[in-house]
PDB file of C-alpha atoms in Angstrom:
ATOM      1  CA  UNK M   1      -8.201  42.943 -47.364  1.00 56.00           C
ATOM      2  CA  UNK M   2      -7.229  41.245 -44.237  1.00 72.00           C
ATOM      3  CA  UNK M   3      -5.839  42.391 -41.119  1.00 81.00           C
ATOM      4  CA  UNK M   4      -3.637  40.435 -38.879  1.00 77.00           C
ATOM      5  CA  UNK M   5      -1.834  41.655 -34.902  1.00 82.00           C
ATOM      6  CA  UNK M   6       1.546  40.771 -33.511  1.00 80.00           C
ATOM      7  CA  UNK M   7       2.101  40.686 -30.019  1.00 81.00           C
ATOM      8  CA  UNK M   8       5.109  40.813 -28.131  1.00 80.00           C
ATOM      9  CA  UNK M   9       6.447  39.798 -24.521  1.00 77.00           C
ATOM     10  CA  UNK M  10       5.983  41.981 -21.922  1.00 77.00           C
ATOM     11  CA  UNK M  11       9.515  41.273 -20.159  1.00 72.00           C
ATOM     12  CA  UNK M  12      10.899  42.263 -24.191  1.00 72.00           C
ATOM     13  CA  UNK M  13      11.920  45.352 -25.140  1.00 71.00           C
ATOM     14  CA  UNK M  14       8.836  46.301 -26.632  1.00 72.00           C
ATOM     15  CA  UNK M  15       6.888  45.683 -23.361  1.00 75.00           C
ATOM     16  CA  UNK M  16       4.049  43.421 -24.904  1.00 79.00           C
ATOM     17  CA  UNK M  17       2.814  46.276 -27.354  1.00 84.00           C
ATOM     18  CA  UNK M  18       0.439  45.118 -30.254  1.00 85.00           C
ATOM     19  CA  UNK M  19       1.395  45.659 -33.580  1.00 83.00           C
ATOM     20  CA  UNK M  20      -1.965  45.612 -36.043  1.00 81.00           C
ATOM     21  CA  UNK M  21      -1.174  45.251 -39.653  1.00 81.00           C
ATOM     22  CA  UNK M  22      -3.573  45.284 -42.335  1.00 81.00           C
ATOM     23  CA  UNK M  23      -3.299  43.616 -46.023  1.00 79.00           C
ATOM     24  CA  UNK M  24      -4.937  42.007 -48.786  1.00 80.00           C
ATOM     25  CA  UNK M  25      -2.466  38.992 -48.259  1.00 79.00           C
ATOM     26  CA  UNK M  26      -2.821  38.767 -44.855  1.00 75.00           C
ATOM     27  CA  UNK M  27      -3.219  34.834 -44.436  1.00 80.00           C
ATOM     28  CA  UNK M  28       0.293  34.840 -46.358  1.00 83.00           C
ATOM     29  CA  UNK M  29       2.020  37.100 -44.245  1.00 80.00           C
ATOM     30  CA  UNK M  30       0.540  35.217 -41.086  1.00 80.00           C
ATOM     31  CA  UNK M  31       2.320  32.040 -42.734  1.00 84.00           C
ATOM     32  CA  UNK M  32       5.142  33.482 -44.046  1.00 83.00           C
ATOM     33  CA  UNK M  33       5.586  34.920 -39.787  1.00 81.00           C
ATOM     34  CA  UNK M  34       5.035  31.388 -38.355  1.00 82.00           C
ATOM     35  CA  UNK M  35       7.145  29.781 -40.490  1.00 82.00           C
ATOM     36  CA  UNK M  36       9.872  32.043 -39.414  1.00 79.00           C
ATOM     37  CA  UNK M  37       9.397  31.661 -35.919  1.00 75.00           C
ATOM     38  CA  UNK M  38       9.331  27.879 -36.045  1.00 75.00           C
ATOM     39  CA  UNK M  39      12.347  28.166 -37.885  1.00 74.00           C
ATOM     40  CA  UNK M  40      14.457  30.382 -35.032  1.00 69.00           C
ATOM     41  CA  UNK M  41      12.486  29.204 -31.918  1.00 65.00           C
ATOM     42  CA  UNK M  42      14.743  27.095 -29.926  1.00 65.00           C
ATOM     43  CA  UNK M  43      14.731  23.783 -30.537  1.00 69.00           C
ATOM     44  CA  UNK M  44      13.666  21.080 -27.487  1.00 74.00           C
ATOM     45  CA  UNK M  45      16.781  19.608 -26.233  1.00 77.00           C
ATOM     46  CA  UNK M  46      17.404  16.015 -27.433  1.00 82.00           C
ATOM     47  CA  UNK M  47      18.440  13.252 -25.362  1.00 87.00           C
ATOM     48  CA  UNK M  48      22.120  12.936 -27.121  1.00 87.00           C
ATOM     49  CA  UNK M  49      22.135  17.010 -26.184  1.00 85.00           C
ATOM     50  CA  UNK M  50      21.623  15.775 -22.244  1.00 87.00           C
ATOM     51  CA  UNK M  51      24.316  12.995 -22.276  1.00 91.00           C
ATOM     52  CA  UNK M  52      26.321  15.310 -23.246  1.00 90.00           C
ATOM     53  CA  UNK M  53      26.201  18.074 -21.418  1.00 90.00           C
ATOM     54  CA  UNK M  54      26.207  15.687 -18.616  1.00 93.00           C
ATOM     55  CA  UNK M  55      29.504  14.143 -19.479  1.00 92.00           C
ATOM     56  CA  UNK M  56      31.201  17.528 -20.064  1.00 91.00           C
ATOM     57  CA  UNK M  57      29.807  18.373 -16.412  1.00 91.00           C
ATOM     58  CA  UNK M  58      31.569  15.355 -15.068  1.00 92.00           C
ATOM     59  CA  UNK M  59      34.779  15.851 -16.901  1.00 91.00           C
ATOM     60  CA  UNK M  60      35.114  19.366 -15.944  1.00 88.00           C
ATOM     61  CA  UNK M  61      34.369  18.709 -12.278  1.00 90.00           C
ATOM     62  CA  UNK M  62      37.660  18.839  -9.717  1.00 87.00           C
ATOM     63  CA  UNK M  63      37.411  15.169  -8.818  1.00 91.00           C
ATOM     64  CA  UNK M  64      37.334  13.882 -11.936  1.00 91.00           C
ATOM     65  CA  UNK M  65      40.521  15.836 -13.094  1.00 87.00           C
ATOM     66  CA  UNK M  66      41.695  15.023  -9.708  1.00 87.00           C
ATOM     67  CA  UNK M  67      41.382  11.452 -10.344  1.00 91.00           C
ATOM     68  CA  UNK M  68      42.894  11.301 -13.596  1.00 89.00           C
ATOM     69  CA  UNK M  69      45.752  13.344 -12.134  1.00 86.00           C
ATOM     70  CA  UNK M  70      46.227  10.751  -9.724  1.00 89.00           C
ATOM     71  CA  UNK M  71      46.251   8.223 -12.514  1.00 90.00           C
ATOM     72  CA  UNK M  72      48.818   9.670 -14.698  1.00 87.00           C
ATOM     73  CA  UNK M  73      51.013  10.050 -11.464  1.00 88.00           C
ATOM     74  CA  UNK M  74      50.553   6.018 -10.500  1.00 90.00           C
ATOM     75  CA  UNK M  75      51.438   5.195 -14.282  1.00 88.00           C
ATOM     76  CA  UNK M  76      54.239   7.237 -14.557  1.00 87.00           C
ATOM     77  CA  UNK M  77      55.503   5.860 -11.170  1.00 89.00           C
ATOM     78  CA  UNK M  78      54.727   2.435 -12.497  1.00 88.00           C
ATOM     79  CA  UNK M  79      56.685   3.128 -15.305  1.00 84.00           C
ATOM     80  CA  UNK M  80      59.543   3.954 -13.623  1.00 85.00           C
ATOM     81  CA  UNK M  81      59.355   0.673 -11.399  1.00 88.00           C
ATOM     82  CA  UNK M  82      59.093  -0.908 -14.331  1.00 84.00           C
ATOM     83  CA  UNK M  83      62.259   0.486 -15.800  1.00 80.00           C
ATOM     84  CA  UNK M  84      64.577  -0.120 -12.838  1.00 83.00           C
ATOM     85  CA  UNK M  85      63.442  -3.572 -12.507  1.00 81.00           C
ATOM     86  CA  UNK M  86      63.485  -4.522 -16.295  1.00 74.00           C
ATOM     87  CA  UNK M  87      61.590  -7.449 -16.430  1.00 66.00           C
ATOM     88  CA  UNK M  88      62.035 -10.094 -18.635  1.00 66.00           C
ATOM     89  CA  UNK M  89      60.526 -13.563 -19.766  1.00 63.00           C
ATOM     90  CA  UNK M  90      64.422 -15.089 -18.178  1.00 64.00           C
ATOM     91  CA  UNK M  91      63.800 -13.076 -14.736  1.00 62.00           C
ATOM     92  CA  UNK M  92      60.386 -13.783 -14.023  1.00 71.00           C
ATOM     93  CA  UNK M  93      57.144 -14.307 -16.058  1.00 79.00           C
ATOM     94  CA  UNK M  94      54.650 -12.942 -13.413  1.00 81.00           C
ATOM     95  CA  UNK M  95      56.752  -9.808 -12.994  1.00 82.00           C
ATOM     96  CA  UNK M  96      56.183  -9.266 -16.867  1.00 80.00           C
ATOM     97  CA  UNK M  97      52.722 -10.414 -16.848  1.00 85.00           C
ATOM     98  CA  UNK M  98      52.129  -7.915 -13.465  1.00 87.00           C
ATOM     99  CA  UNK M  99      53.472  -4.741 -15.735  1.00 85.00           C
ATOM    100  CA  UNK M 100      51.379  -5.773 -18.538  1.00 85.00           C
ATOM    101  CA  UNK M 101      48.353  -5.742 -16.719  1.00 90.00           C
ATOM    102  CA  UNK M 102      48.703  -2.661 -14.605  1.00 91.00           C
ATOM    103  CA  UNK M 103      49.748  -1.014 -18.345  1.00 87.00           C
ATOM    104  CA  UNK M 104      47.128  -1.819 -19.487  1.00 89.00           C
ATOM    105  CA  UNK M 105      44.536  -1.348 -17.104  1.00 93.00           C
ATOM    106  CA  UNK M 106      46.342   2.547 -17.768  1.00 91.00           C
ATOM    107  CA  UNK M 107      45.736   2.497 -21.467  1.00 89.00           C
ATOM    108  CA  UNK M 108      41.746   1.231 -21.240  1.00 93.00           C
ATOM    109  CA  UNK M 109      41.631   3.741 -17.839  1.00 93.00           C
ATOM    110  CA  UNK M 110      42.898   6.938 -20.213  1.00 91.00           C
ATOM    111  CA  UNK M 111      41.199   6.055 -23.651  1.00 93.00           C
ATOM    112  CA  UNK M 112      37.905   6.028 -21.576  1.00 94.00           C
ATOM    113  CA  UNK M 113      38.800   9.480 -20.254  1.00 93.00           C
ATOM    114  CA  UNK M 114      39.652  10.794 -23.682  1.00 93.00           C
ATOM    115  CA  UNK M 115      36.238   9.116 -25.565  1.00 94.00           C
ATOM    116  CA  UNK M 116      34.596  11.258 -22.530  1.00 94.00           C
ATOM    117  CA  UNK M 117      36.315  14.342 -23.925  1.00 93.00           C
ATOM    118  CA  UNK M 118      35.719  13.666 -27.304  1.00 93.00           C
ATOM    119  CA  UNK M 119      32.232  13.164 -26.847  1.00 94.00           C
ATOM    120  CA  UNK M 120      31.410  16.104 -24.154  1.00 91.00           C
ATOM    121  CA  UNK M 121      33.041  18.545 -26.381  1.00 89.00           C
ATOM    122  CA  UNK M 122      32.072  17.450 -30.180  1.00 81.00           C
ATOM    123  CA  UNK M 123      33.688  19.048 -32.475  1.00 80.00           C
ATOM    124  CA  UNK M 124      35.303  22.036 -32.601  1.00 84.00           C
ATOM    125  CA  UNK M 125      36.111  22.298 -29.366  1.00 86.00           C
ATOM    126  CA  UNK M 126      37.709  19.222 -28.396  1.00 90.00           C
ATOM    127  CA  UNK M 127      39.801  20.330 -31.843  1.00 90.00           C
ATOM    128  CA  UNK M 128      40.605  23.539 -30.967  1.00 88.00           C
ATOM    129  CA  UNK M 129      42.651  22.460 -27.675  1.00 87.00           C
ATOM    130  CA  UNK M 130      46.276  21.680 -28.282  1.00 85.00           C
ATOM    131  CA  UNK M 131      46.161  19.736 -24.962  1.00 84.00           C
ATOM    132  CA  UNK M 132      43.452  17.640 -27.273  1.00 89.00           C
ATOM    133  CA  UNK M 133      45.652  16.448 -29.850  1.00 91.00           C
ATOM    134  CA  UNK M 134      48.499  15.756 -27.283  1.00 86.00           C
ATOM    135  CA  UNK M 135      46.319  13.282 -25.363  1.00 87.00           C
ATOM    136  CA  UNK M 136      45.232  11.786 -28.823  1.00 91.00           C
ATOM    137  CA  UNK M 137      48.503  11.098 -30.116  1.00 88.00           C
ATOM    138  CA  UNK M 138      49.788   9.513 -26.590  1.00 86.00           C
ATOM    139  CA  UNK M 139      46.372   7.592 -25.983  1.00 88.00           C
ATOM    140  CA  UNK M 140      46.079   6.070 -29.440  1.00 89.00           C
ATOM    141  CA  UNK M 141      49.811   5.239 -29.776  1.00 85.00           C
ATOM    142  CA  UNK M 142      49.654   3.142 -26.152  1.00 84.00           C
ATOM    143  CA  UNK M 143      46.420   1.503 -27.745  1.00 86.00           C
ATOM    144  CA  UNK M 144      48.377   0.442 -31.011  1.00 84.00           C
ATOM    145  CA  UNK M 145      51.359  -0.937 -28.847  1.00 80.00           C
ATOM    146  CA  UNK M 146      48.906  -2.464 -26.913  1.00 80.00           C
ATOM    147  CA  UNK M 147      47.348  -4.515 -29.945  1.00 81.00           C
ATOM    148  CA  UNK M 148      50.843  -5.215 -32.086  1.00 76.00           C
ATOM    149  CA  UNK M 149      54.135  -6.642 -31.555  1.00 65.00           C
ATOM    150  CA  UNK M 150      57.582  -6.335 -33.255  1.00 54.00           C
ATOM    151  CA  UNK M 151      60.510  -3.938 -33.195  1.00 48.00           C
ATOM    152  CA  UNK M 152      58.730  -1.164 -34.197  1.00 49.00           C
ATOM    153  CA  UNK M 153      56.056  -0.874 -31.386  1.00 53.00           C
ATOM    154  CA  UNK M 154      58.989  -0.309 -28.763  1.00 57.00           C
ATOM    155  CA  UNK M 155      58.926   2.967 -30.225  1.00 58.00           C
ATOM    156  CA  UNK M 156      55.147   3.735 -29.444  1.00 60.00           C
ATOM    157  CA  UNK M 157      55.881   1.969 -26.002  1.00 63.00           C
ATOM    158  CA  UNK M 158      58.446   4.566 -25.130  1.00 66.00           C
ATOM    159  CA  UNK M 159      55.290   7.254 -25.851  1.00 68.00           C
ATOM    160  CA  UNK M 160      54.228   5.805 -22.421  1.00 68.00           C
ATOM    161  CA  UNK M 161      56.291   7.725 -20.147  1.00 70.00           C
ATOM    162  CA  UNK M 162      54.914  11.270 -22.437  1.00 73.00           C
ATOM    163  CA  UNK M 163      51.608  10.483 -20.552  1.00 75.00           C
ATOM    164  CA  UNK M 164      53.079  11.943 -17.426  1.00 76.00           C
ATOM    165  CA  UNK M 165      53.170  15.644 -19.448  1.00 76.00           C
ATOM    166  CA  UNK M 166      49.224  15.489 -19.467  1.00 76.00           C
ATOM    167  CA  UNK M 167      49.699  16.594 -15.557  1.00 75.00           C
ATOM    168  CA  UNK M 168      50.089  20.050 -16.831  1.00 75.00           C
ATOM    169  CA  UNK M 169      46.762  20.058 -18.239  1.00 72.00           C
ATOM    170  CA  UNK M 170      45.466  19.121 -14.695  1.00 71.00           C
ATOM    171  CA  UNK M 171      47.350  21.369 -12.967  1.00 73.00           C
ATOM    172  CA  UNK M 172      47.155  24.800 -13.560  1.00 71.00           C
ATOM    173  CA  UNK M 173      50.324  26.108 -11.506  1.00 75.00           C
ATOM    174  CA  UNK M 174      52.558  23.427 -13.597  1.00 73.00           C
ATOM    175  CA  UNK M 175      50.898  24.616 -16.932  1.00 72.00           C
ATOM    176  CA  UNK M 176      51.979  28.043 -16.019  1.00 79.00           C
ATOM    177  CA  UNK M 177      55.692  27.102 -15.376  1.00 81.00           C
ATOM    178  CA  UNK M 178      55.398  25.269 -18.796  1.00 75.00           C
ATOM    179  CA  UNK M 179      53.478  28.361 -20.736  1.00 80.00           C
ATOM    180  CA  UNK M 180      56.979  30.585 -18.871  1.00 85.00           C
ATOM    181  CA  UNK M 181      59.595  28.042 -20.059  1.00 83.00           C
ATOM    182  CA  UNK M 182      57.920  28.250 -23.567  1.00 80.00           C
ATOM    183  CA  UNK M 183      57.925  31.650 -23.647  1.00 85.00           C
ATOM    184  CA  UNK M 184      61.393  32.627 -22.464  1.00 87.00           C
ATOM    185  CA  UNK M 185      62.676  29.944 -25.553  1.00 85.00           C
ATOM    186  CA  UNK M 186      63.089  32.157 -28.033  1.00 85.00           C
ATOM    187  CA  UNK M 187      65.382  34.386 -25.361  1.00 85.00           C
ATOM    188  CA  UNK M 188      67.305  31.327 -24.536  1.00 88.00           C
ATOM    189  CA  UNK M 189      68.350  30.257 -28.029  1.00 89.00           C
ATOM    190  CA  UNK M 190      69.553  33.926 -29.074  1.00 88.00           C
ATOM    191  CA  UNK M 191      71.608  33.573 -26.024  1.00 89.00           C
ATOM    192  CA  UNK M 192      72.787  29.898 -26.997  1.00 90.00           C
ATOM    193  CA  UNK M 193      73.498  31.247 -30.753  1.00 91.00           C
ATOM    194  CA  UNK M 194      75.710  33.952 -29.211  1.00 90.00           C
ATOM    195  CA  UNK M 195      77.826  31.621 -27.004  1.00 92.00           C
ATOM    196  CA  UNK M 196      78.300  29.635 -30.046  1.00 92.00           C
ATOM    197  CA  UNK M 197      79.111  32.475 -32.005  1.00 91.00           C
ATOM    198  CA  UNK M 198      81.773  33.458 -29.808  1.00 90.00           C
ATOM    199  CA  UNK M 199      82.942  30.009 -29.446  1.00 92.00           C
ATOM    200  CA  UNK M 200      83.341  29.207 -33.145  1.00 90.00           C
ATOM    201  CA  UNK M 201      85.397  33.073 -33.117  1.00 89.00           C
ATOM    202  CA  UNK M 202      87.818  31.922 -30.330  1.00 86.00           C
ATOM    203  CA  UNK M 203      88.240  28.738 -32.176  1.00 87.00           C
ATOM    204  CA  UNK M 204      89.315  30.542 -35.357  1.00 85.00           C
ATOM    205  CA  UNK M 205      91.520  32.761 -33.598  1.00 73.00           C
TER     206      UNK M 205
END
């Protein structure tokens, strides 16, 4: 028979002993051992691997969430402008053209930011985050608008002015208030039920 060793690291917890095995199939057992360890040895990291732990560095980082903060802000207040002014093709064609633009320049700025996302944290946990599926819904809704026209896409339009609700995302001391409103809901509307209770007694009476 054959005979065949096994050594291990010395910073393991074996400490680099030798482990000396003997067998009549040893050149089978030698295979069947590397084949194993090529299989669970870690594999060399790709160049898709660095892109995207790059991008998931760069959308994590403070000035890029800073940034995109500061975005959502200027489109919101754009918004509003925008709604005060009510611009129409009567009223003035480069005040309706200016909007377009600057809504636009919004809707390419924040489905850039979201393919980022998407493809920094592929798959599971870009799903996982509700804050994920809220920015999906609002981004791809302002890109349909952007693309179609008729009564309907008003509707989507009016998603705009939901983009300002991805601040709390960005800012952590607003996405506490919002986790505390959520939470004292369910105390709220027991509340409401018994002032309407009481309401709907009196009215009887």
């Amino acid at each position: 028979g054959g005979c065949f060793a096994v050594h291990t690291k010395e910073d393991s917890h074996k400490l680099g002993m030798v482990y000396h095995f003997r067998s009549p199939d040893a050149e089978e057992w030698v295979d069947a051992i590397m084949k194993r360890v090529e299989e669970v040895a870690p594999k060399k990291p790709t160049l898709l691997w660095h892109a995207r732990r790059h991008a998931k560095v760069v959308f994590e980082s403070q000035p890029f969430q800073i940034g995109m903060a500061v975005m959502i802000f200027g489109n919101f207040v754009a918004n509003a402008i925008e709604a005060q002014l009510v611009p129409t093709e009567e009223t003035g064609m480069e005040t309706l053209k200016l909007f377009g633009d600057i809504d636009a320049a919004f809707t390419w700025i924040f489905a850039a930011e979201l393919c980022v996302n998407l493809f920094a944290n592929l798959f599971l946990p870009f799903i996982r985050d509700p804050w994920n599926w809220f920015d999906s819904v609002v981004v791809i809704s302002s890109v349909v608008a952007f693309f179609s026209e008729g009564g309907g896409i008003t509707v989507l339009r009016l998603l705009r002015v939901l983009r300002v609700f991805r601040l709390f995302r960005r800012l952590k001391s607003l996405a506490k208030i919002m986790m505390a409103i959520g939470a004292s809901l369910p105390a709220v509307s027991n509340a409401l039920f018994l002032m309407l209770l009481f309401s709907m007694i009196y009215a009887i009476l």
